[in-house]
Amino acid sequence: MTNGNLLAALPATRPPAEVFEVLVERAGWKVERMVSWGHVTAPGEWFDQTTDEFVALLSGAARLQVEGEPAPRELAPGDWVFLPAHVRHRVEWTDEGIPTVWLAIHAVP
């Protein structure tokens, strides 16, 4: 058995890249904490994942662009999105003043 706090041990200063931490992984699924601090998806790039993803924003703020939608989704603490496999998406903006903490659950569809 393991446990922790999703908002503990955050970087004290902005890291050069997003931080990805796998918290639990089993056959067919994993739970991951991601920390963004002004980080965005590179211009012209899209995430096109082979797994379903449930993502919740725990702190900070972000804008998530889903391909085919007219504008990015504004995300605040408590907001979540379910992204089925192969729904292309990208992070357009994250708060530069504080860490944006995400909780993601990836599952094989």
Short mmCIF file of N, CA and C in Angstrom, two decimals:
data_model
loop_
_atom_site.label_atom_id
_atom_site.label_comp_id
_atom_site.label_asym_id
_atom_site.label_seq_id
_atom_site.Cartn_x
_atom_site.Cartn_y
_atom_site.Cartn_z
N MET A 1 0.85 -1.18 0.00
CA MET A 1 0.00 0.00 0.00
C MET A 1 0.89 1.24 0.00
N THR A 2 0.49 2.26 -0.77
CA THR A 2 1.21 3.53 -0.81
C THR A 2 0.23 4.67 -0.65
N ASN A 3 0.74 5.81 -0.27
CA ASN A 3 -0.11 7.00 -0.17
C ASN A 3 0.76 8.23 -0.31
N GLY A 4 0.13 9.38 -0.42
CA GLY A 4 0.86 10.63 -0.55
C GLY A 4 -0.09 11.80 -0.59
N ASN A 5 0.44 12.96 -0.90
CA ASN A 5 -0.36 14.18 -1.03
C ASN A 5 -0.07 14.76 -2.40
N LEU A 6 -1.11 14.98 -3.20
CA LEU A 6 -0.95 15.42 -4.57
C LEU A 6 -0.40 16.84 -4.69
N LEU A 7 -0.49 17.62 -3.61
CA LEU A 7 -0.01 19.00 -3.66
C LEU A 7 1.29 19.19 -2.87
N ALA A 8 1.88 18.10 -2.41
CA ALA A 8 3.14 18.16 -1.67
C ALA A 8 4.32 18.02 -2.62
N ALA A 9 5.47 18.43 -2.16
CA ALA A 9 6.74 18.28 -2.89
C ALA A 9 6.68 18.90 -4.29
N LEU A 10 6.04 20.06 -4.38
CA LEU A 10 6.02 20.78 -5.66
C LEU A 10 7.34 21.52 -5.85
N PRO A 11 7.76 21.74 -7.08
CA PRO A 11 9.01 22.48 -7.30
C PRO A 11 8.95 23.86 -6.64
N ALA A 12 10.05 24.29 -6.06
CA ALA A 12 10.11 25.60 -5.41
C ALA A 12 10.21 26.73 -6.43
N THR A 13 10.78 26.42 -7.59
CA THR A 13 10.88 27.39 -8.68
C THR A 13 10.48 26.68 -9.98
N ARG A 14 10.22 27.48 -10.99
CA ARG A 14 9.78 26.92 -12.27
C ARG A 14 10.84 25.99 -12.85
N PRO A 15 10.48 24.70 -13.06
CA PRO A 15 11.43 23.78 -13.69
C PRO A 15 11.51 24.06 -15.19
N PRO A 16 12.59 23.60 -15.85
CA PRO A 16 12.74 23.86 -17.28
C PRO A 16 11.70 23.16 -18.15
N ALA A 17 11.12 22.08 -17.64
CA ALA A 17 10.10 21.34 -18.40
C ALA A 17 9.02 20.87 -17.43
N GLU A 18 7.87 20.49 -17.99
CA GLU A 18 6.81 19.93 -17.16
C GLU A 18 7.35 18.73 -16.39
N VAL A 19 6.75 18.49 -15.23
CA VAL A 19 7.14 17.37 -14.38
C VAL A 19 6.03 16.32 -14.45
N PHE A 20 6.41 15.08 -14.79
CA PHE A 20 5.48 13.95 -14.86
C PHE A 20 5.89 12.92 -13.83
N GLU A 21 4.96 12.50 -12.99
CA GLU A 21 5.24 11.52 -11.95
C GLU A 21 4.16 10.45 -11.95
N VAL A 22 4.54 9.21 -12.27
CA VAL A 22 3.59 8.10 -12.22
C VAL A 22 3.41 7.71 -10.76
N LEU A 23 2.16 7.76 -10.28
CA LEU A 23 1.87 7.45 -8.89
C LEU A 23 1.53 5.98 -8.69
N VAL A 24 0.75 5.42 -9.61
CA VAL A 24 0.35 4.01 -9.58
C VAL A 24 0.23 3.54 -11.02
N GLU A 25 0.72 2.34 -11.29
CA GLU A 25 0.59 1.78 -12.64
C GLU A 25 0.28 0.30 -12.52
N ARG A 26 -0.71 -0.14 -13.26
CA ARG A 26 -1.10 -1.54 -13.33
C ARG A 26 -1.40 -1.88 -14.79
N ALA A 27 -1.58 -3.14 -15.07
CA ALA A 27 -1.89 -3.56 -16.45
C ALA A 27 -3.13 -2.82 -16.93
N GLY A 28 -2.98 -2.05 -18.00
CA GLY A 28 -4.12 -1.38 -18.63
C GLY A 28 -4.44 0.00 -18.11
N TRP A 29 -3.77 0.45 -17.03
CA TRP A 29 -4.06 1.80 -16.53
C TRP A 29 -2.91 2.35 -15.68
N LYS A 30 -2.90 3.70 -15.56
CA LYS A 30 -1.94 4.34 -14.67
C LYS A 30 -2.51 5.67 -14.19
N VAL A 31 -2.03 6.10 -13.04
CA VAL A 31 -2.39 7.39 -12.45
C VAL A 31 -1.12 8.23 -12.40
N GLU A 32 -1.22 9.46 -12.86
CA GLU A 32 -0.05 10.30 -13.01
C GLU A 32 -0.34 11.71 -12.48
N ARG A 33 0.65 12.30 -11.81
CA ARG A 33 0.59 13.71 -11.44
C ARG A 33 1.48 14.47 -12.40
N MET A 34 0.96 15.57 -12.93
CA MET A 34 1.72 16.43 -13.83
C MET A 34 1.76 17.82 -13.22
N VAL A 35 2.91 18.47 -13.31
CA VAL A 35 3.05 19.84 -12.82
C VAL A 35 3.54 20.71 -13.97
N SER A 36 2.72 21.71 -14.31
CA SER A 36 3.05 22.69 -15.34
C SER A 36 3.23 24.03 -14.64
N TRP A 37 4.13 24.84 -15.15
CA TRP A 37 4.36 26.16 -14.54
C TRP A 37 4.71 27.11 -15.68
N GLY A 38 3.69 27.48 -16.42
CA GLY A 38 3.91 28.28 -17.62
C GLY A 38 4.25 27.43 -18.83
N HIS A 39 4.23 26.11 -18.69
CA HIS A 39 4.55 25.22 -19.80
C HIS A 39 3.34 25.02 -20.70
N VAL A 40 3.60 24.85 -21.99
CA VAL A 40 2.54 24.61 -22.97
C VAL A 40 3.03 23.55 -23.96
N THR A 41 2.12 23.03 -24.74
CA THR A 41 2.49 22.11 -25.82
C THR A 41 3.19 22.91 -26.91
N ALA A 42 4.23 22.36 -27.46
CA ALA A 42 5.00 23.06 -28.51
C ALA A 42 4.09 23.43 -29.67
N PRO A 43 4.35 24.58 -30.31
CA PRO A 43 3.53 25.01 -31.45
C PRO A 43 3.44 23.92 -32.52
N GLY A 44 2.22 23.70 -33.00
CA GLY A 44 1.99 22.72 -34.06
C GLY A 44 1.91 21.27 -33.59
N GLU A 45 2.21 21.00 -32.32
CA GLU A 45 2.14 19.63 -31.81
C GLU A 45 0.80 19.38 -31.12
N TRP A 46 0.36 18.12 -31.19
CA TRP A 46 -0.88 17.68 -30.55
C TRP A 46 -0.61 16.37 -29.83
N PHE A 47 -1.27 16.17 -28.69
CA PHE A 47 -1.26 14.86 -28.04
C PHE A 47 -2.29 14.01 -28.76
N ASP A 48 -1.92 12.80 -29.15
CA ASP A 48 -2.82 11.83 -29.79
C ASP A 48 -2.52 10.50 -29.12
N GLN A 49 -3.15 10.27 -27.99
CA GLN A 49 -2.82 9.14 -27.12
C GLN A 49 -3.61 7.89 -27.48
N THR A 50 -3.01 6.75 -27.23
CA THR A 50 -3.67 5.47 -27.49
C THR A 50 -4.54 5.04 -26.32
N THR A 51 -4.49 5.78 -25.22
CA THR A 51 -5.31 5.46 -24.05
C THR A 51 -6.36 6.54 -23.83
N ASP A 52 -7.45 6.17 -23.15
CA ASP A 52 -8.40 7.16 -22.66
C ASP A 52 -7.71 7.92 -21.54
N GLU A 53 -8.06 9.20 -21.37
CA GLU A 53 -7.46 9.99 -20.29
C GLU A 53 -8.54 10.79 -19.57
N PHE A 54 -8.60 10.62 -18.27
CA PHE A 54 -9.40 11.48 -17.40
C PHE A 54 -8.40 12.40 -16.72
N VAL A 55 -8.58 13.70 -16.86
CA VAL A 55 -7.64 14.65 -16.26
C VAL A 55 -8.41 15.66 -15.43
N ALA A 56 -7.92 15.91 -14.21
CA ALA A 56 -8.52 16.89 -13.32
C ALA A 56 -7.47 17.93 -12.95
N LEU A 57 -7.87 19.18 -12.91
CA LEU A 57 -6.97 20.26 -12.51
C LEU A 57 -7.13 20.46 -11.00
N LEU A 58 -6.03 20.32 -10.27
CA LEU A 58 -6.07 20.42 -8.81
C LEU A 58 -5.71 21.81 -8.31
N SER A 59 -4.77 22.48 -8.99
CA SER A 59 -4.39 23.84 -8.61
C SER A 59 -3.86 24.55 -9.83
N GLY A 60 -3.81 25.88 -9.75
CA GLY A 60 -3.36 26.66 -10.89
C GLY A 60 -4.47 26.91 -11.88
N ALA A 61 -4.11 27.12 -13.13
CA ALA A 61 -5.08 27.38 -14.19
C ALA A 61 -4.46 26.98 -15.52
N ALA A 62 -5.33 26.64 -16.48
CA ALA A 62 -4.84 26.18 -17.79
C ALA A 62 -5.90 26.42 -18.85
N ARG A 63 -5.43 26.39 -20.10
CA ARG A 63 -6.32 26.37 -21.26
C ARG A 63 -5.97 25.14 -22.07
N LEU A 64 -6.98 24.32 -22.34
CA LEU A 64 -6.80 23.07 -23.08
C LEU A 64 -7.56 23.18 -24.39
N GLN A 65 -6.84 23.05 -25.51
CA GLN A 65 -7.47 23.08 -26.82
C GLN A 65 -7.73 21.65 -27.28
N VAL A 66 -8.97 21.35 -27.61
CA VAL A 66 -9.35 20.06 -28.17
C VAL A 66 -9.58 20.28 -29.66
N GLU A 67 -8.95 19.45 -30.48
CA GLU A 67 -9.07 19.62 -31.93
C GLU A 67 -10.54 19.63 -32.34
N GLY A 68 -10.89 20.59 -33.19
CA GLY A 68 -12.25 20.71 -33.68
C GLY A 68 -13.12 21.64 -32.86
N GLU A 69 -12.69 22.00 -31.67
CA GLU A 69 -13.46 22.95 -30.86
C GLU A 69 -13.03 24.37 -31.20
N PRO A 70 -13.96 25.32 -31.19
CA PRO A 70 -13.62 26.68 -31.65
C PRO A 70 -12.67 27.45 -30.74
N ALA A 71 -12.65 27.13 -29.46
CA ALA A 71 -11.80 27.88 -28.53
C ALA A 71 -11.28 26.94 -27.45
N PRO A 72 -10.17 27.29 -26.83
CA PRO A 72 -9.66 26.46 -25.73
C PRO A 72 -10.62 26.44 -24.55
N ARG A 73 -10.59 25.34 -23.82
CA ARG A 73 -11.37 25.21 -22.58
C ARG A 73 -10.57 25.85 -21.46
N GLU A 74 -11.20 26.73 -20.70
CA GLU A 74 -10.59 27.36 -19.53
C GLU A 74 -10.76 26.40 -18.36
N LEU A 75 -9.66 26.02 -17.72
CA LEU A 75 -9.72 25.09 -16.60
C LEU A 75 -9.25 25.77 -15.32
N ALA A 76 -10.01 25.56 -14.25
CA ALA A 76 -9.70 26.08 -12.92
C ALA A 76 -9.70 24.90 -11.95
N PRO A 77 -9.20 25.08 -10.74
CA PRO A 77 -9.19 23.97 -9.79
C PRO A 77 -10.57 23.33 -9.64
N GLY A 78 -10.57 22.02 -9.72
CA GLY A 78 -11.81 21.25 -9.63
C GLY A 78 -12.37 20.83 -10.98
N ASP A 79 -11.95 21.49 -12.06
CA ASP A 79 -12.45 21.13 -13.39
C ASP A 79 -11.78 19.85 -13.87
N TRP A 80 -12.53 19.06 -14.63
CA TRP A 80 -11.99 17.82 -15.19
C TRP A 80 -12.50 17.65 -16.61
N VAL A 81 -11.76 16.83 -17.37
CA VAL A 81 -12.10 16.54 -18.76
C VAL A 81 -11.83 15.05 -19.00
N PHE A 82 -12.71 14.41 -19.75
CA PHE A 82 -12.47 13.03 -20.20
C PHE A 82 -12.13 13.10 -21.68
N LEU A 83 -10.95 12.59 -22.04
CA LEU A 83 -10.47 12.59 -23.42
C LEU A 83 -10.35 11.15 -23.91
N PRO A 84 -11.29 10.69 -24.73
CA PRO A 84 -11.16 9.33 -25.27
C PRO A 84 -9.88 9.20 -26.10
N ALA A 85 -9.42 7.99 -26.23
CA ALA A 85 -8.22 7.71 -27.03
C ALA A 85 -8.34 8.38 -28.40
N HIS A 86 -7.24 8.95 -28.86
CA HIS A 86 -7.09 9.58 -30.17
C HIS A 86 -7.87 10.88 -30.34
N VAL A 87 -8.40 11.45 -29.25
CA VAL A 87 -8.93 12.81 -29.33
C VAL A 87 -7.73 13.74 -29.18
N ARG A 88 -7.39 14.41 -30.27
CA ARG A 88 -6.19 15.26 -30.26
C ARG A 88 -6.44 16.51 -29.43
N HIS A 89 -5.44 16.84 -28.61
CA HIS A 89 -5.55 17.98 -27.72
C HIS A 89 -4.17 18.55 -27.43
N ARG A 90 -4.15 19.77 -26.92
CA ARG A 90 -2.90 20.43 -26.60
C ARG A 90 -3.13 21.43 -25.47
N VAL A 91 -2.09 21.70 -24.70
CA VAL A 91 -2.15 22.70 -23.64
C VAL A 91 -1.71 24.03 -24.24
N GLU A 92 -2.63 24.98 -24.28
CA GLU A 92 -2.37 26.29 -24.88
C GLU A 92 -1.74 27.26 -23.89
N TRP A 93 -2.02 27.10 -22.59
CA TRP A 93 -1.54 28.06 -21.59
C TRP A 93 -1.65 27.43 -20.21
N THR A 94 -0.66 27.68 -19.36
CA THR A 94 -0.76 27.38 -17.93
C THR A 94 -0.23 28.58 -17.17
N ASP A 95 -0.71 28.74 -15.96
CA ASP A 95 -0.35 29.86 -15.10
C ASP A 95 1.16 29.95 -14.94
N GLU A 96 1.73 31.12 -15.16
CA GLU A 96 3.17 31.30 -15.02
C GLU A 96 3.57 31.69 -13.60
N GLY A 97 2.58 32.06 -12.77
CA GLY A 97 2.88 32.54 -11.43
C GLY A 97 2.92 31.46 -10.37
N ILE A 98 2.22 30.36 -10.59
CA ILE A 98 2.15 29.27 -9.61
C ILE A 98 2.11 27.93 -10.35
N PRO A 99 2.45 26.85 -9.67
CA PRO A 99 2.35 25.54 -10.32
C PRO A 99 0.89 25.18 -10.64
N THR A 100 0.70 24.63 -11.81
CA THR A 100 -0.59 24.04 -12.19
C THR A 100 -0.42 22.54 -12.02
N VAL A 101 -1.24 21.96 -11.15
CA VAL A 101 -1.12 20.53 -10.83
C VAL A 101 -2.31 19.81 -11.43
N TRP A 102 -2.00 18.77 -12.20
CA TRP A 102 -3.00 17.94 -12.87
C TRP A 102 -2.94 16.52 -12.28
N LEU A 103 -4.08 15.85 -12.23
CA LEU A 103 -4.15 14.43 -11.93
C LEU A 103 -4.73 13.77 -13.16
N ALA A 104 -3.98 12.82 -13.72
CA ALA A 104 -4.44 12.14 -14.93
C ALA A 104 -4.54 10.64 -14.68
N ILE A 105 -5.63 10.07 -15.18
CA ILE A 105 -5.81 8.62 -15.15
C ILE A 105 -5.88 8.17 -16.60
N HIS A 106 -4.94 7.34 -17.00
CA HIS A 106 -4.87 6.79 -18.35
C HIS A 106 -5.35 5.34 -18.30
N ALA A 107 -6.23 4.98 -19.24
CA ALA A 107 -6.75 3.61 -19.26
C ALA A 107 -6.86 3.12 -20.70
N VAL A 108 -6.56 1.86 -20.90
CA VAL A 108 -6.74 1.25 -22.20
C VAL A 108 -8.23 1.18 -22.48
N PRO A 109 -8.68 1.71 -23.62
CA PRO A 109 -10.14 1.68 -23.89
C PRO A 109 -10.66 0.27 -24.11
#
